Amino acid sequence: MIIYVLFVCSFAVATAEFVLVGLLPQVATDLDVSVAAAGQLVTAYMIVVTVGGPVATVLTRRLPRRELLAGTMALATVSAVASAMATSYPMLLSARLGSALAQALFMAVASQVAMASVPPERQTVAVARLFGGFALATVLGLPLGSLIGEAYGWPVTFVAVAGLAALGLLGVLVFCPRVPTPPPAGVRDSIGALLRPGIYAGLGVTLLALTGFVAAFTYVAPMLRTVTGLSPGWVSVGLVGYGLGTIAGNLLAGRVRPEAITRRLPLAVAVLTAILLAQPLLLPVAPLALAGLALLGAAAFLVVPLVQTWLMGQVDPATTGLVAAVNISVAGAAGALGAALGGTVLAVGLGPAWIGPVAAVSVLAATIVATRLHRVTSSRGPSREALVQR
């Protein structure tokens, strides 16, 4: 049951992150600021998620996991309520920073709880379900939040988000088991764990793969409009197809056993590379463009939970939370780099269709790293998860 609770929690915190994107014009008008200034709310949010996750994880490493998870969801609930009540830009900014801190800490703690709540052979499933909440937020949370904001005003959207977060908090209080608190690890030991070759190779896969993915996805709407020639309505259909693809990729990730992750990961990243390389051929044909977008989402959300599960399985319990938080931070950095990469392609005049092939260079590098990671881990014998199962 706790896995389903974590799914609801992740859906709530992810919706809190994404939903403001569709509400920026309304927020700017109501708070009497420019759209660009309102957009800085998104930038500040991502900075806190990227930097705050590892820091918050280290500072809270001695706290019981169940109570910490409940406190995180309580912060998410209060921050969403504060966002709904904000009557000025500074008030909304403060509330959004609270939501960002809650999300930054949530992914690390929830990943620990998910893996500790199931047998070793089901740990990939548990982490995949956790990320499934983020996948569903792109399909359901963002568009529904935008529709609610358009119909009733953006504060009502945050009331709905607060309700979701409160439901997740209630689920944690009722169903979350008492997960053993990891033995305390010193800061030096924690940093030492991150510097192991396998760990930073896994983090490198996250950075390189998601940089390429985000570069293409950030500009998917202009691609579909200008290259494919789709109407706004069909662009929305394409985004729904992308969201369904993310769910499919997430479900597929859950079928990979922990000891098989490094064997499957290179293929998953290679598929993502191939999709990006093929964009100049796919985009001019509407059915192929829509299918390619769905496959893009599936490949990306196959890679992410696999890397997260593998990284957490390679370190001692004392540092699993920090490794999880750092991987999420690396994903945030990849988002910023990817958006900049896509913008650079457009700035030099190559056109939207060429973002994919350029972005594929980064993902191809991730494929090479993932392949090397599999060879190294195979030569070392059984993984920690396989030994635990024995």
PDB file of C-alpha atoms in Angstrom, residues 34 36 61 64 69 76 113 186 201 223 237 240 256 286 288 294 296 309 332 337 346:
ATOM      1  CA  SER A  34       5.920  40.948 -16.181  1.00  0.00           C
ATOM      2  CA  ALA A  36       9.455  37.289 -17.500  1.00  0.00           C
ATOM      3  CA  ARG A  61      20.269  12.196   7.737  1.00  0.00           C
ATOM      4  CA  PRO A  64      13.580   8.764  11.260  1.00  0.00           C
ATOM      5  CA  LEU A  69       8.615  11.839   4.923  1.00  0.00           C
ATOM      6  CA  ALA A  76       4.410  20.601   0.593  1.00  0.00           C
ATOM      7  CA  VAL A 113      11.233   4.327   1.879  1.00  0.00           C
ATOM      8  CA  GLY A 186      29.992  11.657   8.272  1.00  0.00           C
ATOM      9  CA  ALA A 201      29.557   7.115 -14.034  1.00  0.00           C
ATOM     10  CA  MET A 223       8.855  21.595 -33.726  1.00  0.00           C
ATOM     11  CA  VAL A 237      -2.742  15.509 -28.619  1.00  0.00           C
ATOM     12  CA  VAL A 240      -0.838  13.636 -24.277  1.00  0.00           C
ATOM     13  CA  VAL A 256      13.764  -4.846 -14.888  1.00  0.00           C
ATOM     14  CA  ALA A 286       2.591  13.900 -38.709  1.00  0.00           C
ATOM     15  CA  LEU A 288       5.631   9.583 -37.337  1.00  0.00           C
ATOM     16  CA  ALA A 294       5.542   9.118 -27.455  1.00  0.00           C
ATOM     17  CA  LEU A 296      10.799   9.906 -26.623  1.00  0.00           C
ATOM     18  CA  THR A 309      17.576   2.328  -8.470  1.00  0.00           C
ATOM     19  CA  GLY A 332      17.958  19.415 -12.597  1.00  0.00           C
ATOM     20  CA  LEU A 337      21.885  22.549 -19.834  1.00  0.00           C
ATOM     21  CA  LEU A 346      17.921  27.715 -32.767  1.00  0.00           C
TER      22      LEU A 346
END
